Coordinates of C-alpha atoms and ligand atoms in Angstrom, one line a residue:
M1 CA -21.8 -11.1 31.9
V2 CA -21.8 -10.6 28.2
R3 CA -18.9 -8.9 26.5
L4 CA -18.7 -7.2 23.1
V5 CA -16.2 -8.5 20.6
L6 CA -15.3 -5.8 18.1
V7 CA -14.5 -6.9 14.5
L8 CA -13.3 -4.1 12.3
G9 CA -13.5 -4.0 8.5
D10 CA -9.9 -5.1 8.1
Q11 CA -10.1 -7.8 10.7
L12 CA -12.2 -10.3 8.7
S13 CA -10.4 -13.5 9.8
H14 CA -11.9 -16.3 11.7
N15 CA -8.7 -16.8 13.7
L16 CA -8.7 -13.2 14.9
S17 CA -7.2 -12.9 18.4
A18 CA -10.4 -11.2 19.7
L19 CA -12.6 -14.0 18.5
R20 CA -10.3 -16.6 19.9
K21 CA -10.5 -14.9 23.3
A22 CA -14.3 -14.6 23.3
D23 CA -17.0 -17.0 24.4
K24 CA -19.1 -17.9 21.4
G25 CA -22.0 -19.0 23.6
R26 CA -22.2 -15.8 25.5
D27 CA -20.4 -12.8 23.9
I28 CA -21.7 -10.6 21.1
V29 CA -19.7 -9.7 18.0
V30 CA -20.1 -6.1 17.0
M31 CA -19.6 -5.0 13.4
A32 CA -20.5 -1.6 12.0
E33 CA -20.5 0.2 8.7
V34 CA -19.9 3.7 9.8
A35 CA -19.6 7.1 8.1
D36 CA -16.5 8.1 10.1
E37 CA -14.4 5.2 8.8
A38 CA -15.7 5.7 5.2
S39 CA -14.9 9.4 5.1
Y40 CA -12.1 10.4 7.5
V41 CA -10.3 10.5 4.2
P42 CA -12.4 10.4 1.0
H43 CA -11.9 6.6 0.4
H44 CA -12.3 5.4 -3.1
P45 CA -15.9 4.1 -3.6
K46 CA -14.6 0.7 -4.7
K47 CA -12.7 0.4 -1.4
I48 CA -15.7 1.3 0.7
A49 CA -17.8 -1.2 -1.3
F50 CA -15.2 -3.9 -0.9
T51 CA -15.1 -3.3 2.8
F52 CA -18.8 -3.3 3.4
A53 CA -19.6 -6.3 1.2
S54 CA -16.8 -8.3 2.8
M55 CA -18.0 -7.3 6.2
R56 CA -21.5 -8.4 5.5
K57 CA -20.4 -11.7 4.2
F58 CA -18.0 -12.2 7.1
A59 CA -20.8 -11.5 9.6
R60 CA -22.9 -14.1 7.8
S61 CA -20.1 -16.6 8.1
L62 CA -19.8 -15.9 11.8
R63 CA -23.5 -16.4 12.4
D64 CA -23.3 -19.7 10.4
D65 CA -20.5 -20.6 12.8
G66 CA -22.7 -20.0 15.8
W67 CA -21.8 -16.5 16.8
Q68 CA -24.3 -13.8 17.8
V69 CA -23.5 -10.7 15.6
A70 CA -24.8 -7.2 16.2
Y71 CA -24.3 -5.7 12.7
A72 CA -25.1 -2.1 11.8
T73 CA -25.5 -1.3 8.1
L74 CA -24.7 2.3 7.1
D75 CA -28.3 3.1 6.5
D76 CA -29.5 1.7 9.8
P77 CA -31.4 4.7 11.4
D78 CA -29.8 3.9 14.8
N79 CA -26.3 3.8 13.4
A80 CA -24.1 6.0 15.7
G81 CA -21.7 7.0 12.8
S82 CA -18.5 5.9 14.5
I83 CA -16.9 2.7 15.8
T84 CA -16.8 4.0 19.4
G85 CA -20.4 5.3 19.1
E86 CA -21.6 1.9 18.0
L87 CA -19.8 0.2 20.8
I88 CA -21.4 2.5 23.4
R89 CA -24.8 1.9 21.8
R90 CA -24.4 -1.9 21.8
A91 CA -23.0 -1.9 25.3
S92 CA -26.1 -0.2 26.6
E93 CA -28.4 -2.4 24.5
H94 CA -26.9 -5.6 25.8
D95 CA -25.8 -4.4 29.2
A96 CA -22.3 -5.5 28.4
A97 CA -19.5 -5.8 30.9
G98 CA -16.8 -4.6 28.5
I99 CA -15.2 -5.1 25.1
I100 CA -12.6 -7.3 23.6
Y101 CA -10.8 -6.2 20.5
T102 CA -7.8 -6.9 18.4
E103 CA -5.4 -3.9 18.0
P104 CA -6.4 -1.8 15.1
G105 CA -4.0 -0.8 12.3
E106 CA -4.2 2.9 12.8
W107 CA -3.1 5.0 15.8
R108 CA -6.3 7.1 15.3
L109 CA -8.5 4.2 16.3
I110 CA -6.1 2.8 18.8
S111 CA -6.4 6.0 20.8
A112 CA -10.2 6.3 20.3
L113 CA -10.7 2.8 21.7
A114 CA -8.3 3.3 24.5
E115 CA -10.2 6.4 25.7
M116 CA -13.6 4.7 25.7
P117 CA -15.6 4.7 28.9
L118 CA -15.9 0.9 28.8
K119 CA -13.8 -1.8 30.4
S120 CA -11.7 -3.0 27.5
H121 CA -9.2 -5.7 26.6
C122 CA -6.9 -5.0 23.6
L123 CA -5.2 -8.1 22.1
P124 CA -2.2 -8.2 19.7
D125 CA -3.0 -8.6 16.1
D126 CA -1.2 -11.9 15.6
R127 CA -2.1 -12.3 11.9
F128 CA 1.4 -11.0 11.4
I129 CA 4.7 -12.9 11.5
A130 CA 6.6 -10.6 13.8
N131 CA 5.0 -9.0 16.9
H132 CA 5.9 -5.4 18.0
Q133 CA 8.4 -6.7 20.6
E134 CA 10.2 -8.9 18.1
F135 CA 10.5 -6.0 15.7
D136 CA 11.7 -3.6 18.4
A137 CA 14.2 -6.2 19.6
W138 CA 15.6 -6.5 16.1
A139 CA 15.7 -2.7 15.6
K140 CA 17.3 -1.9 19.0
G141 CA 20.8 -0.7 18.8
R142 CA 21.0 -0.8 15.0
K143 CA 22.2 2.3 13.2
T144 CA 20.2 1.7 10.2
L145 CA 17.0 -0.4 9.9
R146 CA 17.5 -2.1 6.5
M147 CA 14.7 -4.4 5.4
E148 CA 17.0 -7.0 4.0
Y149 CA 18.4 -8.1 7.4
F150 CA 15.0 -8.2 9.0
Y151 CA 13.7 -10.2 6.1
R152 CA 16.4 -12.9 6.7
E153 CA 15.1 -13.2 10.3
M154 CA 11.6 -13.7 8.9
R155 CA 12.9 -16.4 6.5
R156 CA 14.5 -18.2 9.4
K157 CA 11.5 -17.8 11.6
T158 CA 9.0 -19.1 9.1
G159 CA 11.3 -21.7 7.4
L160 CA 10.1 -20.4 4.0
L161 CA 12.5 -21.1 1.2
M162 CA 15.1 -22.5 3.6
D163 CA 17.4 -25.4 2.9
G164 CA 18.3 -26.3 6.5
K165 CA 20.0 -23.2 7.9
N166 CA 20.8 -21.8 4.5
P167 CA 18.6 -19.9 2.0
E168 CA 17.2 -22.0 -0.8
G169 CA 19.5 -21.9 -3.8
G170 CA 22.4 -20.4 -1.8
K171 CA 21.2 -16.7 -1.9
W172 CA 18.8 -14.8 0.2
N173 CA 17.7 -12.4 -2.5
Y174 CA 17.3 -12.9 -6.2
D175 CA 16.5 -9.3 -7.1
H176 CA 19.2 -8.9 -9.6
D177 CA 17.4 -11.5 -11.8
N178 CA 14.2 -9.4 -11.6
R179 CA 13.2 -5.9 -12.8
K180 CA 13.3 -6.5 -16.5
P181 CA 11.8 -3.8 -18.8
A182 CA 8.2 -4.0 -19.9
P183 CA 7.6 -7.3 -21.9
G184 CA 6.3 -7.1 -25.5
D185 CA 3.5 -9.5 -24.6
V186 CA 1.7 -10.5 -21.4
D187 CA 0.4 -14.0 -21.2
Y188 CA -1.5 -13.7 -17.9
D189 CA -5.2 -12.5 -18.1
G190 CA -5.0 -10.6 -14.8
P191 CA -6.8 -10.9 -11.5
M192 CA -9.9 -13.2 -11.3
Q193 CA -13.0 -11.0 -11.7
F194 CA -16.1 -12.0 -9.7
A195 CA -19.7 -11.3 -10.8
T196 CA -21.7 -9.2 -8.3
D197 CA -24.3 -11.0 -6.2
D198 CA -27.2 -9.6 -4.2
T199 CA -25.1 -8.6 -1.2
V200 CA -22.6 -6.8 -3.4
N201 CA -25.3 -5.1 -5.5
Q202 CA -27.0 -3.8 -2.4
V203 CA -23.7 -2.4 -1.1
L204 CA -22.9 -0.8 -4.5
D205 CA -26.3 1.0 -4.5
L206 CA -25.6 2.3 -1.0
V207 CA -22.1 3.4 -1.7
Q208 CA -23.1 5.1 -4.9
A209 CA -25.8 7.1 -3.0
R210 CA -23.6 8.0 -0.1
F211 CA -20.0 8.2 -1.4
G212 CA -20.5 8.5 -5.2
H213 CA -18.9 11.9 -5.0
H214 CA -15.6 10.6 -3.8
F215 CA -12.8 10.2 -6.4
G216 CA -13.0 6.8 -8.0
T217 CA -15.2 4.8 -10.3
L218 CA -17.5 2.3 -8.5
R219 CA -18.7 0.1 -11.4
P220 CA -17.8 -2.3 -12.8
F221 CA -16.9 -3.9 -9.5
W222 CA -15.2 -7.3 -9.6
F223 CA -13.2 -7.7 -6.3
A224 CA -13.5 -10.9 -4.3
T225 CA -15.5 -10.3 -1.2
D226 CA -15.1 -13.4 0.8
A227 CA -12.2 -15.8 1.7
A228 CA -13.3 -18.5 -0.7
Q229 CA -13.3 -16.1 -3.7
A230 CA -10.0 -14.6 -2.6
R231 CA -8.5 -18.1 -2.5
R232 CA -9.7 -18.9 -5.9
H233 CA -8.1 -15.7 -7.2
L234 CA -4.8 -16.6 -5.5
D235 CA -4.8 -20.0 -7.1
H236 CA -5.5 -18.4 -10.5
W237 CA -2.6 -16.0 -10.0
I238 CA -0.1 -18.6 -8.7
K239 CA -0.8 -20.6 -11.9
G240 CA -0.8 -17.8 -14.4
G241 CA 1.0 -14.8 -12.9
L242 CA 3.6 -16.0 -10.4
P243 CA 6.0 -17.6 -12.9
N244 CA 6.7 -14.2 -14.4
F245 CA 6.2 -12.1 -11.3
G246 CA 9.9 -11.5 -10.6
D247 CA 11.0 -10.8 -14.1
F248 CA 8.5 -8.0 -14.7
Q249 CA 7.9 -6.7 -11.2
D250 CA 8.9 -3.2 -12.1
A251 CA 7.5 -3.0 -15.6
M252 CA 4.6 -0.7 -16.6
L253 CA 2.4 -1.0 -19.6
D254 CA -0.4 1.2 -20.8
D255 CA -2.6 -1.7 -21.8
H256 CA -1.9 -4.1 -18.9
R257 CA -2.8 -2.5 -15.6
F258 CA -2.0 -5.6 -13.5
L259 CA 0.8 -7.2 -15.5
Y260 CA 1.9 -10.2 -13.5
H261 CA 1.1 -8.6 -10.1
A262 CA -0.7 -10.7 -7.5
V263 CA -3.4 -8.1 -6.6
V264 CA -3.6 -9.8 -3.2
G265 CA -2.7 -6.8 -1.0
L266 CA -6.3 -5.8 -0.4
Y267 CA -7.3 -9.4 0.5
I268 CA -4.5 -10.0 2.9
N269 CA -4.8 -6.6 4.6
A270 CA -8.6 -7.1 5.1
G271 CA -8.1 -10.6 6.5
L272 CA -9.6 -12.6 3.7
L273 CA -6.2 -14.2 3.0
D274 CA -3.6 -15.2 5.5
P275 CA -0.1 -13.9 4.6
L276 CA 1.8 -17.0 5.7
D277 CA -0.6 -19.3 3.9
V278 CA -0.2 -17.2 0.7
C279 CA 3.6 -17.5 1.0
R280 CA 3.4 -21.3 1.6
R281 CA 1.3 -21.7 -1.6
A282 CA 3.8 -19.7 -3.6
E283 CA 6.6 -21.9 -2.1
Q284 CA 4.7 -25.0 -3.0
A285 CA 4.6 -23.8 -6.6
Y286 CA 8.4 -23.5 -6.6
R287 CA 8.9 -26.9 -5.0
E288 CA 6.6 -28.5 -7.6
G289 CA 8.6 -26.8 -10.4
A290 CA 5.7 -24.6 -11.4
A291 CA 7.5 -21.3 -10.7
P292 CA 11.1 -20.2 -10.7
L293 CA 13.0 -19.3 -7.6
N294 CA 13.6 -15.6 -8.5
A295 CA 9.8 -15.1 -8.8
V296 CA 8.9 -17.0 -5.6
E297 CA 11.6 -15.5 -3.5
G298 CA 10.8 -12.0 -4.8
F299 CA 7.1 -12.5 -3.9
I300 CA 7.7 -14.0 -0.5
R301 CA 10.2 -11.2 0.3
Q302 CA 7.4 -8.6 -0.4
I303 CA 5.2 -10.3 2.1
I304 CA 7.3 -11.5 5.0
G305 CA 10.0 -8.9 4.4
W306 CA 8.5 -5.5 3.3
R307 CA 5.0 -6.0 4.6
E308 CA 6.2 -7.0 8.1
Y309 CA 9.0 -4.4 8.1
V310 CA 6.8 -1.4 7.3
R311 CA 4.3 -2.5 10.0
G312 CA 7.2 -2.6 12.5
I313 CA 8.3 0.9 11.5
Y314 CA 4.7 2.3 11.8
F315 CA 4.3 1.0 15.3
R316 CA 7.8 1.8 16.4
E317 CA 7.7 5.4 15.2
G318 CA 4.4 6.3 16.8
P319 CA 1.4 8.5 15.9
D320 CA 3.5 11.5 14.8
Y321 CA 5.1 9.6 12.0
V322 CA 2.5 10.7 9.5
T323 CA 3.3 14.4 10.2
R324 CA 7.0 14.1 9.5
N325 CA 8.4 16.4 6.8
A326 CA 12.2 16.1 6.8
L327 CA 12.6 17.9 3.5
G328 CA 10.3 20.8 4.4
H329 CA 8.0 20.3 1.4
T330 CA 4.9 22.5 1.4
R331 CA 3.4 22.5 -2.1
D332 CA -0.3 21.5 -2.4
L333 CA -1.0 18.2 -4.0
P334 CA -1.6 19.1 -7.7
A335 CA -5.2 18.7 -9.0
M336 CA -4.0 16.1 -11.5
F337 CA -3.8 13.6 -8.7
W338 CA -7.6 13.9 -8.5
G339 CA -8.0 13.5 -12.2
A340 CA -7.5 17.0 -13.5
A341 CA -5.9 17.2 -17.0
T342 CA -2.1 16.6 -17.3
R343 CA 0.0 16.3 -20.4
M344 CA 2.3 13.8 -18.7
N345 CA 1.2 10.5 -20.0
C346 CA 2.7 8.4 -17.2
I347 CA 0.8 10.4 -14.5
A348 CA -2.4 10.5 -16.6
K349 CA -2.4 6.7 -17.0
S350 CA -1.4 5.9 -13.4
V351 CA -4.1 8.3 -12.0
A352 CA -6.8 7.0 -14.5
Q353 CA -6.0 3.4 -13.5
T354 CA -6.2 4.4 -9.8
K355 CA -9.5 6.0 -10.4
A356 CA -10.9 3.0 -12.3
E357 CA -9.5 0.2 -10.2
A358 CA -8.5 1.6 -6.7
Y359 CA -5.2 -0.2 -7.7
A360 CA -1.8 0.7 -9.1
H361 CA 1.2 -1.5 -8.7
H362 CA 4.3 -0.7 -6.7
I363 CA 6.3 1.0 -9.4
Q364 CA 3.5 3.2 -10.5
R365 CA 3.0 4.3 -6.9
L366 CA 6.8 4.7 -6.2
M367 CA 8.3 5.9 -9.5
V368 CA 5.5 7.7 -11.2
T369 CA 3.1 9.5 -8.7
G370 CA 5.4 9.3 -5.7
N371 CA 8.4 10.3 -7.7
F372 CA 6.6 13.3 -9.1
A373 CA 5.2 14.5 -5.7
L374 CA 8.7 14.2 -4.2
L375 CA 10.5 16.0 -7.1
A376 CA 7.8 18.7 -7.1
G377 CA 8.1 19.2 -3.3
V378 CA 4.5 18.3 -2.4
D379 CA 3.6 18.4 1.3
P380 CA 4.0 14.8 2.4
A381 CA 0.9 14.9 4.6
Q382 CA -1.2 15.6 1.6
V383 CA 0.5 12.9 -0.4
H384 CA -0.1 10.5 2.5
Q385 CA -3.8 11.3 2.6
W386 CA -4.1 10.8 -1.1
Y387 CA -2.6 7.3 -1.0
L388 CA -4.6 6.3 2.0
A389 CA -7.8 7.3 0.2
V390 CA -7.4 6.0 -3.3
Y391 CA -6.1 2.4 -2.9
A392 CA -8.2 -0.5 -1.9
D393 CA -5.3 -2.0 0.1
A394 CA -4.5 1.2 2.1
Y395 CA -4.6 1.3 5.9
E396 CA -2.2 3.6 7.7
W397 CA 0.0 0.9 9.2
V398 CA 1.1 -0.1 5.7
E399 CA 0.5 3.0 3.6
A400 CA 2.2 5.6 5.8
P401 CA 5.7 4.0 5.9
N402 CA 5.5 3.4 2.2
V403 CA 4.5 7.0 1.5
I404 CA 6.1 9.1 4.3
G405 CA 9.2 6.9 4.5
M406 CA 9.9 5.1 1.3
S407 CA 8.4 7.4 -1.3
Q408 CA 8.7 10.9 0.2
F409 CA 11.8 10.6 2.4
A410 CA 9.8 12.6 4.9
D411 CA 11.1 10.4 7.8
D412 CA 14.7 11.5 7.1
G413 CA 15.9 8.2 5.9
I414 CA 14.5 5.6 8.4
I415 CA 13.2 3.4 5.6
A416 CA 15.1 4.6 2.5
S417 CA 18.9 5.1 2.4
K418 CA 18.4 7.7 -0.4
P419 CA 15.3 9.3 -2.0
Y420 CA 13.5 7.3 -4.7
I421 CA 13.8 9.9 -7.4
S422 CA 14.5 9.6 -11.1
S423 CA 14.4 11.5 -14.3
G424 CA 12.0 10.4 -17.1
N425 CA 14.7 8.0 -18.3
Y426 CA 13.7 5.4 -15.7
I427 CA 10.1 5.6 -16.6
H428 CA 11.0 5.3 -20.3
K429 CA 13.1 2.2 -19.7
M430 CA 10.5 0.4 -17.6
S431 CA 7.3 1.4 -19.5
D432 CA 5.7 2.3 -22.8
Y433 CA 4.2 5.5 -21.4
C434 CA 6.7 7.9 -23.0
G435 CA 5.9 7.0 -26.6
N436 CA 2.4 8.5 -26.2
C437 CA 3.4 11.6 -24.3
T438 CA 3.2 15.3 -25.2
Y439 CA 6.7 15.7 -23.7
R440 CA 9.9 14.2 -25.0
V441 CA 11.7 12.1 -22.6
Q442 CA 15.1 12.6 -24.3
D443 CA 14.7 16.4 -24.0
K444 CA 16.5 17.9 -21.0
S445 CA 15.5 21.4 -21.7
G446 CA 13.2 23.3 -24.1
P447 CA 9.4 23.5 -24.4
K448 CA 9.0 19.7 -24.7
A449 CA 11.4 18.6 -22.0
C450 CA 10.0 15.9 -19.8
P451 CA 9.1 17.6 -16.4
F452 CA 10.7 14.7 -14.5
N453 CA 14.0 15.6 -16.2
V454 CA 14.1 19.2 -15.1
L455 CA 12.6 18.6 -11.7
Y456 CA 15.1 15.9 -11.0
W457 CA 18.0 18.4 -11.1
H458 CA 16.0 21.0 -9.3
F459 CA 15.4 18.5 -6.4
L460 CA 19.1 17.7 -6.2
D461 CA 20.1 21.3 -6.4
R462 CA 17.7 22.6 -3.7
H463 CA 18.6 19.7 -1.4
R464 CA 22.4 19.8 -2.0
D465 CA 23.2 20.4 1.7
R466 CA 21.4 17.3 2.8
F467 CA 22.3 14.8 0.0
A468 CA 25.6 15.8 -1.5
R469 CA 27.5 13.7 1.0
N470 CA 25.2 10.7 0.7
P471 CA 27.5 8.0 -0.7
R472 CA 24.8 6.8 -3.0
M473 CA 24.1 10.3 -4.5
G474 CA 27.6 11.8 -4.7
N475 CA 28.0 10.7 -8.3
M476 CA 24.8 12.5 -9.4
Y477 CA 26.1 15.7 -7.9
G478 CA 29.3 15.1 -9.8
V479 CA 27.3 14.9 -13.0
W480 CA 25.3 18.1 -12.2
D481 CA 28.5 20.0 -11.3
R482 CA 30.1 19.1 -14.6
I483 CA 27.3 20.7 -16.6
D484 CA 28.2 24.3 -17.4
E485 CA 26.6 27.0 -15.4
I486 CA 24.5 28.6 -18.2
R487 CA 22.9 25.2 -18.9
R488 CA 22.3 24.4 -15.2
N489 CA 20.5 27.7 -14.9
T490 CA 18.4 27.0 -18.0
I491 CA 17.4 23.6 -16.5
L492 CA 16.6 25.2 -13.1
Q493 CA 14.5 27.9 -14.8
A494 CA 12.6 25.2 -16.8
A495 CA 11.9 23.4 -13.5
E496 CA 10.7 26.7 -11.9
D497 CA 8.4 27.2 -14.8
V498 CA 6.9 23.7 -14.3
L499 CA 6.4 24.4 -10.6
H500 CA 4.9 27.8 -11.4
R501 CA 2.4 26.2 -13.8
L502 CA 1.5 23.6 -11.2
D503 CA 0.8 26.3 -8.6
A504 CA -1.2 28.3 -11.1
G505 CA -3.4 25.2 -11.7
D506 CA -2.3 24.9 -15.3
A507 CA -2.2 21.5 -17.0
V508 CA 1.4 20.5 -16.8
Ligands
LIG1 P1 2.4 -7.5 -5.6 O1 3.3 -6.6 -6.3 O2 1.9 -8.6 -6.3 O3 3.2 -7.9 -4.2 C1 2.7 -8.9 -3.4 C2 2.4 -8.5 -2.0 O4 3.5 -8.1 -1.3 C3 1.4 -7.3 -1.9 O5 0.1 -7.7 -2.0 C4 1.7 -6.8 -0.4 O6 1.0 -7.6 0.5 C5 3.2 -7.1 -0.3 N1 4.0 -5.9 -0.5 C6 4.7 -5.6 -1.6 N2 5.4 -4.5 -1.4 C7 5.1 -4.0 -0.2 C8 5.5 -2.9 0.5 N3 6.3 -2.0 0.1 N4 4.9 -2.7 1.7 C9 4.0 -3.6 2.2 N5 3.6 -4.7 1.6 C10 4.2 -4.9 0.4 N6 0.8 -1.7 0.1 C11 -0.3 -1.9 0.8 O7 -0.7 -3.0 1.1 N7 -1.1 -0.8 1.2 C12 -0.8 0.5 0.9 O8 -1.5 1.4 1.2 C13 0.4 0.7 0.1 N8 0.8 1.9 -0.2 C14 1.9 2.1 -0.9 C15 2.3 3.4 -1.3 C16 3.5 3.7 -2.0 C17 3.9 5.1 -2.3 C18 4.3 2.6 -2.3 C19 5.5 2.8 -3.1 C20 3.9 1.3 -2.0 C21 2.7 1.0 -1.3 N9 2.3 -0.3 -1.0 C22 1.2 -0.4 -0.3 C23 3.1 -1.4 -1.4 C24 2.8 -2.1 -2.7 O9 2.8 -1.1 -3.7 C25 1.4 -2.8 -2.7 O10 1.4 -3.7 -1.6 C26 1.2 -3.5 -4.0 O11 1.2 -2.6 -5.1 C27 -0.2 -4.2 -3.9 O12 -0.4 -4.8 -5.1 P2 -0.3 -6.4 -5.3 O13 -1.1 -7.1 -4.3 O14 -0.6 -6.7 -6.7 O15 1.2 -6.6 -5.0
LIG2 C1 -11.6 1.1 5.5 C2 -12.8 0.9 6.3 C3 -14.0 1.5 5.8 C4 -14.1 2.2 4.5 N1 -15.2 1.4 6.5 C5 -15.2 0.7 7.7 C6 -16.4 0.6 8.5 O1 -17.4 1.1 8.1 N2 -16.3 -0.1 9.6 C7 -15.2 -0.8 10.0 O2 -15.2 -1.4 11.0 N3 -14.0 -0.6 9.3 C8 -14.0 0.1 8.2 N4 -12.8 0.2 7.5 C9 -11.6 -0.3 8.0 C10 -11.1 0.6 9.2 O3 -10.9 1.9 8.7 C11 -9.8 0.0 9.7 O4 -10.1 -1.0 10.6 C12 -9.0 1.0 10.5 O5 -8.5 2.0 9.6 C13 -7.8 0.3 11.2 O6 -6.9 -0.3 10.3
LIG3 FE1 6.2 10.7 -18.1 FE2 8.2 12.2 -19.1 FE3 7.7 9.9 -20.2 FE4 6.0 11.9 -20.5 S1 8.0 11.8 -21.3 S2 5.5 9.8 -20.0 S3 6.2 12.9 -18.5 S4 8.4 10.2 -18.1

């Protein structure tokens, strides 16, 4: 009897485990654009358009490859509105014996599929380097789960940048050569931008009509929407961006939204690019002398290290991970995250870029928006929902550990050994934002004091019991305690004023 083979919008890979298991001559692939997936958080319109256009092209490529595909567009009058609803509809239409699917990347869908009244077979998503058992075996018995040690296992497993049993160049990690401040000039023209075709234009009209009210600008739309385009973009970046990727990984510039970043996260996560293949291409550039080791090692570490590690944490920690709130933060997400006015140039620029591109790079996410939310004590669940909605590369398995864990310390230090907080000084060092800001980054108090400066001390002061004994934070408490009491109170009062203005909805 016929079986249904579910392919989700982030499973657009021809070597997907569910497709490998299915019988091309008999089984039917089910793909569906559904309102539930597009709006369980208000996804950025560009992300929805990227997903739908890529799904349509992938369905076409499956048909070209001999598969029967039952594809529901969002405006199909029979569309059931959810993945499970579509499976039930197709099962009755084809009198199917059951469904085969590859494990989804969110607990929400994993449970919905497990509870379906259809015989189902869930397969591991083996587009990753480590499976759940391998990660759990690595994590078992360790007091702390530091990414660096897991990364070394992944280097050994893949053989990437290995010189026999040793790391290429003698060191596992070349981070100390990276993280230079913003360059004066950027000699890479950014991600390859693709002209829209008929498929993309139809999707753009549909998304504008149905989700145009979501936060985010839909047009111009230039993302790659199939594997061939994504590969062309990757080659373009390896040639133009990779050589400087390491040096300026943490820099931020007003006029250069992408700097030397790869902008491949959305393509890898959706299945258009294979992570191992991407790393091998980067390694090849190094072996051919086209990119230095610090850049290539740094890039490969992000993919086989961080990307695999955060996935391991998401699945190990379970569905309640996204509700964690170790620091007891309860403030509502300020309206400026959704584009309301702010006088903080770094936030204004990071949010405006997010709205325009459905993209911000790592340091903007971690040290601007994430840093501010943490310092201001915003409810981590609201922060999580924002990140999940606004970035084209966001799916819970990768977004939640980065937000709940790395950025908001809401998991009580599973991922980060100390909170990623900083005063305005870090942003000033790594960007050109402060020069155009209403606030003065050098002011620690007074009407023009940078809000990051006063909130930084407020955070440390209010969480003293938790962090004063943290070996990596003790020196900051030492600095704080050496400031005289009157001045400390002035700083704390200035921070209270900022928080009060935030709560009142004033433009901070
Ligand atoms: P590059 O800077 O060029 O890095 C190359 C690749 O390495 C990325 O494409 C990605 O696949 C991988 N990578 C790098 N850092 C990480 C990381 N910390 N975790 C997982 N993979 C990583 N990444 C997502 O893919 N989806 C998310 O929803 C997401 N949310 C984030 C939220 C916060 C608060 C933070 C601090 C980071 C988040 N990241 C997320 C990680 C990282 O910021 C993005 O992967 C990166 O910005 C994507 O842009 P890029 O492709 O240009 O990456
Ligand atoms: C992100 C997304 C969106 C916007 N829409 C769909 C959709 O209509 N149909 C679909 O199959 N997948 C979509 N996706 C991706 C899913 O949300 C994703 O598969 C799950 O969140 C699990 O990672
Ligand atoms: Fe951001 Fe402060 Fe710099 Fe303004 S002065 S851009 S608020 S860090």
